[in-house]
Amino acid sequence: MTTQKHDFAAPVQIEELAPAARLSLRVRPDHRAVLADALGLDLPARIGDRAASDGREALCLGPDEWLILAPEAADLIAAAAAVYPTAPHSLTEISDREITLHLSGPSVLDLLATCCPRDVGALAVGRGCRTVFDSATVTLWRDGPAVFRMDVWRSFLPHVRNLMALAEAELATGL
Amino acid sequence: MLLIHCPYCDETLPELEFAYAGEAHIARPVDPSALSDEEWRDFLFIRTNARGTHFERWRHIHGCARFFNAARDTVTDRFLVTYKAGESRPDLTVKESAE
Ligand SMILES: [Zn+2]
């Protein structure tokens, strides 16, 4: 599987991104604002909405669940621990759980449509969702009309990459 | 493919993102040790098996991951309504007469 980074004629480009810190936050809605303050990051209440500041990103995955990305996890963990007595929550580092793929190119929606049952085109730019790719749970971040990030649980990655390679070959032949 | 409305995501999404999770509104006995064997069996295993409207639990497993309830017609497979976990069984006759 080659990364066609500079081949702008390619229908899709798939790259693995460098590892970054990833955290799973579970907190009840009453204490959401306290955690948002402590983390210095807005925690949007609507599922699929995202927030970003200082290189940190949050994606609302469920009514009491957020996925947080950051360059480093230690500061966030310490900041959250400091407010634990007033705002009970669970903040778990899951950096190693997933590998993030950067997907782009004019046929990226076709590539995703081969294995995602939901209408990925309906996901607005700047939003995200947890969904399924073939049988693997993935998190999709739509960064541009034809730019996505996809977090894939690492043990599913070979399966996902194989399916993508097949789809990529079909797209390249103009199918 | 069935399309299911998730009451938490407030989106109508393909069935493949969801998992079925049995009949809804089965309350766990307050004092299990006071139950006879027959009552415990009924709680664990005996279900409605409705022909028609069935209240059941679903989970948006590949999505918000939340459990919620749905009323589905077991004959037509049509979802009549979905609602959040913890909410009481909706009165479907009111809904029908309003339509
Ligand atoms: Zn949902």
Short mmCIF file of C-alpha atoms and ligand atoms in Angstrom, two decimals:
data_model
loop_
_atom_site.label_atom_id
_atom_site.label_comp_id
_atom_site.label_asym_id
_atom_site.label_seq_id
_atom_site.Cartn_x
_atom_site.Cartn_y
_atom_site.Cartn_z
CA MET A 1 0.00 0.00 0.00
CA THR A 2 1.73 3.15 -1.12
CA THR A 3 0.96 6.57 0.15
CA GLN A 4 0.32 8.71 -2.87
CA LYS A 5 1.14 11.93 -1.13
CA HIS A 6 2.16 13.95 -4.14
CA ASP A 7 0.08 12.32 -6.83
CA PHE A 8 -2.62 14.95 -7.16
CA ALA A 9 -4.31 13.02 -9.97
CA ALA A 10 -5.03 10.12 -7.60
CA PRO A 11 -8.73 9.76 -6.78
CA VAL A 12 -7.95 9.33 -3.08
CA GLN A 13 -4.92 9.75 -0.87
CA ILE A 14 -4.58 7.70 2.31
CA GLU A 15 -1.94 8.50 4.93
CA GLU A 16 -1.38 7.35 8.47
CA LEU A 17 -0.97 10.33 10.82
CA ALA A 18 1.67 10.48 13.54
CA PRO A 19 0.45 9.39 16.99
CA ALA A 20 -1.07 12.05 19.25
CA ALA A 21 -2.67 11.92 22.68
CA ARG A 22 -6.28 10.78 22.69
CA LEU A 23 -8.56 10.79 25.73
CA SER A 24 -12.05 9.51 26.40
CA LEU A 25 -14.08 11.74 28.73
CA ARG A 26 -17.32 10.64 30.37
CA VAL A 27 -19.09 13.22 32.49
CA ARG A 28 -22.72 13.96 33.32
CA PRO A 29 -24.22 17.05 31.64
CA ASP A 30 -24.44 18.94 34.99
CA HIS A 31 -20.65 18.86 35.32
CA ARG A 32 -19.79 19.46 31.68
CA ALA A 33 -19.04 23.16 32.13
CA VAL A 34 -16.65 22.48 35.03
CA LEU A 35 -14.64 20.03 32.93
CA ALA A 36 -14.67 22.37 29.94
CA ASP A 37 -13.22 25.12 32.14
CA ALA A 38 -10.58 22.83 33.61
CA LEU A 39 -9.50 21.51 30.21
CA GLY A 40 -9.58 24.94 28.58
CA LEU A 41 -11.66 23.49 25.81
CA ASP A 42 -15.32 23.90 24.97
CA LEU A 43 -17.26 20.62 25.26
CA PRO A 44 -20.10 20.90 22.75
CA ALA A 45 -23.42 19.42 23.91
CA ARG A 46 -24.70 18.33 20.52
CA ILE A 47 -23.56 14.91 19.30
CA GLY A 48 -21.23 15.34 16.33
CA ASP A 49 -20.18 18.91 17.18
CA ARG A 50 -16.52 19.75 17.65
CA ALA A 51 -14.47 22.41 19.41
CA ALA A 52 -10.79 23.31 19.12
CA SER A 53 -8.34 25.57 20.92
CA ASP A 54 -4.55 25.57 21.39
CA GLY A 55 -4.06 22.43 19.31
CA ARG A 56 -6.61 20.57 21.42
CA GLU A 57 -9.80 19.20 19.91
CA ALA A 58 -13.01 17.81 21.37
CA LEU A 59 -15.73 15.84 19.61
CA CYS A 60 -19.06 15.08 21.28
CA LEU A 61 -19.72 11.37 20.75
CA GLY A 62 -22.68 10.86 23.06
CA PRO A 63 -24.84 12.72 25.59
CA ASP A 64 -22.12 12.25 28.26
CA GLU A 65 -19.12 11.29 26.15
CA TRP A 66 -16.35 13.30 24.45
CA LEU A 67 -13.26 12.34 22.52
CA ILE A 68 -10.36 14.71 23.14
CA LEU A 69 -7.19 15.06 21.06
CA ALA A 70 -4.13 16.92 22.26
CA PRO A 71 -0.38 17.04 21.62
CA GLU A 72 0.22 15.83 25.22
CA ALA A 73 -2.12 14.09 27.68
CA ALA A 74 -0.40 14.84 31.01
CA ASP A 75 -1.59 18.48 31.44
CA LEU A 76 -5.17 17.59 30.66
CA ILE A 77 -5.19 14.64 33.06
CA ALA A 78 -3.76 16.79 35.86
CA ALA A 79 -6.23 19.63 35.18
CA ALA A 80 -9.20 17.25 35.22
CA ALA A 81 -8.00 15.49 38.37
CA ALA A 82 -7.93 18.85 40.17
CA VAL A 83 -11.70 19.33 39.70
CA TYR A 84 -12.63 15.70 40.39
CA PRO A 85 -14.05 16.36 43.90
CA THR A 86 -16.61 18.86 42.55
CA ALA A 87 -17.20 17.26 39.15
CA PRO A 88 -16.91 13.45 39.21
CA HIS A 89 -15.97 12.09 35.79
CA SER A 90 -13.93 9.49 33.98
CA LEU A 91 -11.00 10.60 31.84
CA THR A 92 -9.11 7.72 30.27
CA GLU A 93 -6.11 7.94 28.03
CA ILE A 94 -6.74 5.85 24.90
CA SER A 95 -3.93 7.18 22.72
CA ASP A 96 -2.71 3.74 21.75
CA ARG A 97 -6.11 2.32 20.93
CA GLU A 98 -6.45 3.77 17.45
CA ILE A 99 -4.45 4.75 14.40
CA THR A 100 -5.64 7.82 12.53
CA LEU A 101 -5.86 7.82 8.75
CA HIS A 102 -5.94 11.04 6.75
CA LEU A 103 -8.21 10.58 3.75
CA SER A 104 -8.46 13.11 0.97
CA GLY A 105 -8.97 13.49 -2.74
CA PRO A 106 -11.86 14.03 -5.15
CA SER A 107 -13.23 10.48 -4.70
CA VAL A 108 -12.96 10.30 -0.92
CA LEU A 109 -16.75 10.20 -0.47
CA ASP A 110 -16.96 7.29 -2.93
CA LEU A 111 -14.22 5.50 -1.02
CA LEU A 112 -16.11 5.91 2.28
CA ALA A 113 -19.42 4.95 0.67
CA THR A 114 -17.99 1.52 -0.22
CA CYS A 115 -17.98 0.49 3.46
CA CYS A 116 -19.91 3.08 5.51
CA PRO A 117 -23.68 2.48 5.50
CA ARG A 118 -24.52 6.04 6.60
CA ASP A 119 -24.63 8.97 4.16
CA VAL A 120 -21.16 10.33 4.89
CA GLY A 121 -21.74 13.19 2.42
CA ALA A 122 -24.44 14.50 4.78
CA LEU A 123 -21.89 15.00 7.56
CA ALA A 124 -21.20 18.74 7.61
CA VAL A 125 -17.63 20.01 7.31
CA GLY A 126 -16.27 20.64 10.82
CA ARG A 127 -18.36 17.92 12.41
CA GLY A 128 -17.58 14.30 13.27
CA CYS A 129 -19.24 11.03 14.20
CA ARG A 130 -18.59 7.56 15.41
CA THR A 131 -19.85 5.11 12.81
CA VAL A 132 -18.99 1.77 11.22
CA PHE A 133 -16.67 0.95 8.31
CA ASP A 134 -17.51 -2.58 7.13
CA SER A 135 -17.58 -4.23 10.59
CA ALA A 136 -15.13 -1.93 12.37
CA THR A 137 -16.21 0.97 14.58
CA VAL A 138 -14.42 4.11 13.42
CA THR A 139 -14.52 7.81 14.27
CA LEU A 140 -14.81 10.14 11.31
CA TRP A 141 -13.78 13.80 11.40
CA ARG A 142 -14.77 15.84 8.36
CA ASP A 143 -12.16 18.57 7.99
CA GLY A 144 -13.06 19.71 4.48
CA PRO A 145 -15.45 18.85 1.64
CA ALA A 146 -13.00 16.13 0.54
CA VAL A 147 -10.80 15.80 3.62
CA PHE A 148 -11.46 13.36 6.46
CA ARG A 149 -9.66 11.87 9.40
CA MET A 150 -10.63 8.36 10.44
CA ASP A 151 -9.63 6.83 13.79
CA VAL A 152 -9.50 3.05 13.46
CA TRP A 153 -8.95 0.60 16.33
CA ARG A 154 -5.46 -0.67 15.62
CA SER A 155 -6.33 -4.37 15.36
CA PHE A 156 -8.90 -3.54 12.66
CA LEU A 157 -6.49 -1.41 10.66
CA PRO A 158 -5.16 -4.16 8.32
CA HIS A 159 -8.74 -5.13 7.48
CA VAL A 160 -9.76 -1.51 6.86
CA ARG A 161 -6.65 -0.79 4.78
CA ASN A 162 -7.23 -3.92 2.66
CA LEU A 163 -10.80 -2.86 1.90
CA MET A 164 -9.63 0.67 1.11
CA ALA A 165 -6.93 -0.67 -1.22
CA LEU A 166 -9.56 -2.62 -3.15
CA ALA A 167 -11.82 0.42 -3.40
CA GLU A 168 -8.86 2.59 -4.35
CA ALA A 169 -7.94 0.22 -7.19
CA GLU A 170 -11.51 0.34 -8.50
CA LEU A 171 -11.61 4.15 -8.28
CA ALA A 172 -8.26 4.40 -10.08
CA THR A 173 -9.63 2.41 -13.02
CA GLY A 174 -12.57 4.80 -13.22
CA LEU A 175 -15.22 2.36 -11.97
CA MET B 1 -32.20 -1.66 4.90
CA LEU B 2 -34.15 -0.30 7.87
CA LEU B 3 -33.58 3.30 8.87
CA ILE B 4 -33.74 3.96 12.60
CA HIS B 5 -34.08 7.33 14.31
CA CYS B 6 -31.66 7.64 17.24
CA PRO B 7 -33.30 9.87 19.89
CA TYR B 8 -29.89 10.93 21.22
CA CYS B 9 -28.18 11.75 17.90
CA ASP B 10 -31.51 13.04 16.53
CA GLU B 11 -30.63 11.52 13.18
CA THR B 12 -32.16 8.75 11.11
CA LEU B 13 -29.42 6.26 10.35
CA PRO B 14 -28.98 2.82 8.80
CA GLU B 15 -29.79 -0.29 10.81
CA LEU B 16 -26.15 -1.47 10.50
CA GLU B 17 -25.13 1.11 13.11
CA PHE B 18 -27.58 -0.38 15.63
CA ALA B 19 -27.93 -3.53 17.70
CA TYR B 20 -31.18 -5.06 18.92
CA ALA B 21 -31.31 -5.50 22.69
CA GLY B 22 -34.51 -7.35 23.58
CA GLU B 23 -37.90 -6.33 24.93
CA ALA B 24 -38.18 -2.93 26.64
CA HIS B 25 -39.74 -2.01 29.99
CA ILE B 26 -38.76 -5.24 31.79
CA ALA B 27 -38.32 -4.04 35.37
CA ARG B 28 -35.84 -5.91 37.52
CA PRO B 29 -37.58 -7.24 40.66
CA VAL B 30 -36.97 -5.02 43.68
CA ASP B 31 -36.36 -8.02 45.95
CA PRO B 32 -35.17 -10.94 43.77
CA SER B 33 -34.77 -13.35 46.70
CA ALA B 34 -38.48 -13.06 47.51
CA LEU B 35 -39.46 -14.42 44.08
CA SER B 36 -40.58 -17.99 43.49
CA ASP B 37 -38.70 -20.04 40.88
CA GLU B 38 -41.59 -19.56 38.45
CA GLU B 39 -41.59 -15.77 38.92
CA TRP B 40 -37.81 -15.64 38.43
CA ARG B 41 -38.13 -17.76 35.28
CA ASP B 42 -40.80 -15.39 33.97
CA PHE B 43 -38.58 -12.38 34.66
CA LEU B 44 -35.57 -13.93 32.94
CA PHE B 45 -37.06 -15.72 29.97
CA ILE B 46 -40.74 -15.09 29.33
CA ARG B 47 -41.27 -12.35 26.76
CA THR B 48 -44.27 -10.90 24.93
CA ASN B 49 -43.54 -12.17 21.39
CA ALA B 50 -46.04 -9.67 20.03
CA ARG B 51 -47.55 -9.84 16.57
CA GLY B 52 -47.87 -6.15 15.81
CA THR B 53 -46.61 -3.31 17.98
CA HIS B 54 -43.65 -4.34 20.10
CA PHE B 55 -41.75 -2.15 22.57
CA GLU B 56 -38.09 -3.04 22.40
CA ARG B 57 -34.61 -1.81 23.27
CA TRP B 58 -32.02 -0.89 20.70
CA ARG B 59 -28.47 0.35 21.05
CA HIS B 60 -26.75 2.81 18.73
CA ILE B 61 -23.63 0.73 19.09
CA HIS B 62 -21.65 2.22 16.17
CA GLY B 63 -22.62 5.79 17.02
CA CYS B 64 -23.45 7.46 20.33
CA ALA B 65 -23.46 3.94 21.91
CA ARG B 66 -26.58 4.76 23.94
CA PHE B 67 -29.46 2.33 24.62
CA PHE B 68 -32.93 3.64 23.72
CA ASN B 69 -36.43 2.25 23.23
CA ALA B 70 -38.48 1.78 20.10
CA ALA B 71 -41.98 0.72 19.18
CA ARG B 72 -41.80 -1.45 16.06
CA ASP B 73 -44.50 -3.32 14.21
CA THR B 74 -43.23 -6.91 14.06
CA VAL B 75 -45.37 -7.65 10.99
CA THR B 76 -44.31 -4.74 8.77
CA ASP B 77 -40.95 -4.00 10.48
CA ARG B 78 -42.01 -0.35 10.56
CA PHE B 79 -40.61 1.74 13.41
CA LEU B 80 -43.53 3.68 14.92
CA VAL B 81 -41.48 5.77 17.34
CA THR B 82 -38.16 5.77 19.19
CA TYR B 83 -37.57 7.42 22.57
CA LYS B 84 -34.84 7.78 25.18
CA ALA B 85 -34.13 5.16 27.82
CA GLY B 86 -35.94 5.93 31.06
CA GLU B 87 -38.90 7.61 29.32
CA SER B 88 -42.25 5.91 29.76
CA ARG B 89 -43.98 3.94 27.04
CA PRO B 90 -45.56 6.47 24.64
CA ASP B 91 -49.31 6.35 24.08
CA LEU B 92 -49.45 5.41 20.40
CA THR B 93 -53.23 5.90 20.09
CA VAL B 94 -52.81 9.64 20.82
CA LYS B 95 -50.13 9.85 18.13
CA GLU B 96 -52.30 8.07 15.56
CA SER B 97 -55.37 10.25 16.12
CA ALA B 98 -53.19 13.36 15.86
CA GLU B 99 -51.88 12.32 12.45
ZN ZN C 1 -27.15 7.75 18.55
#
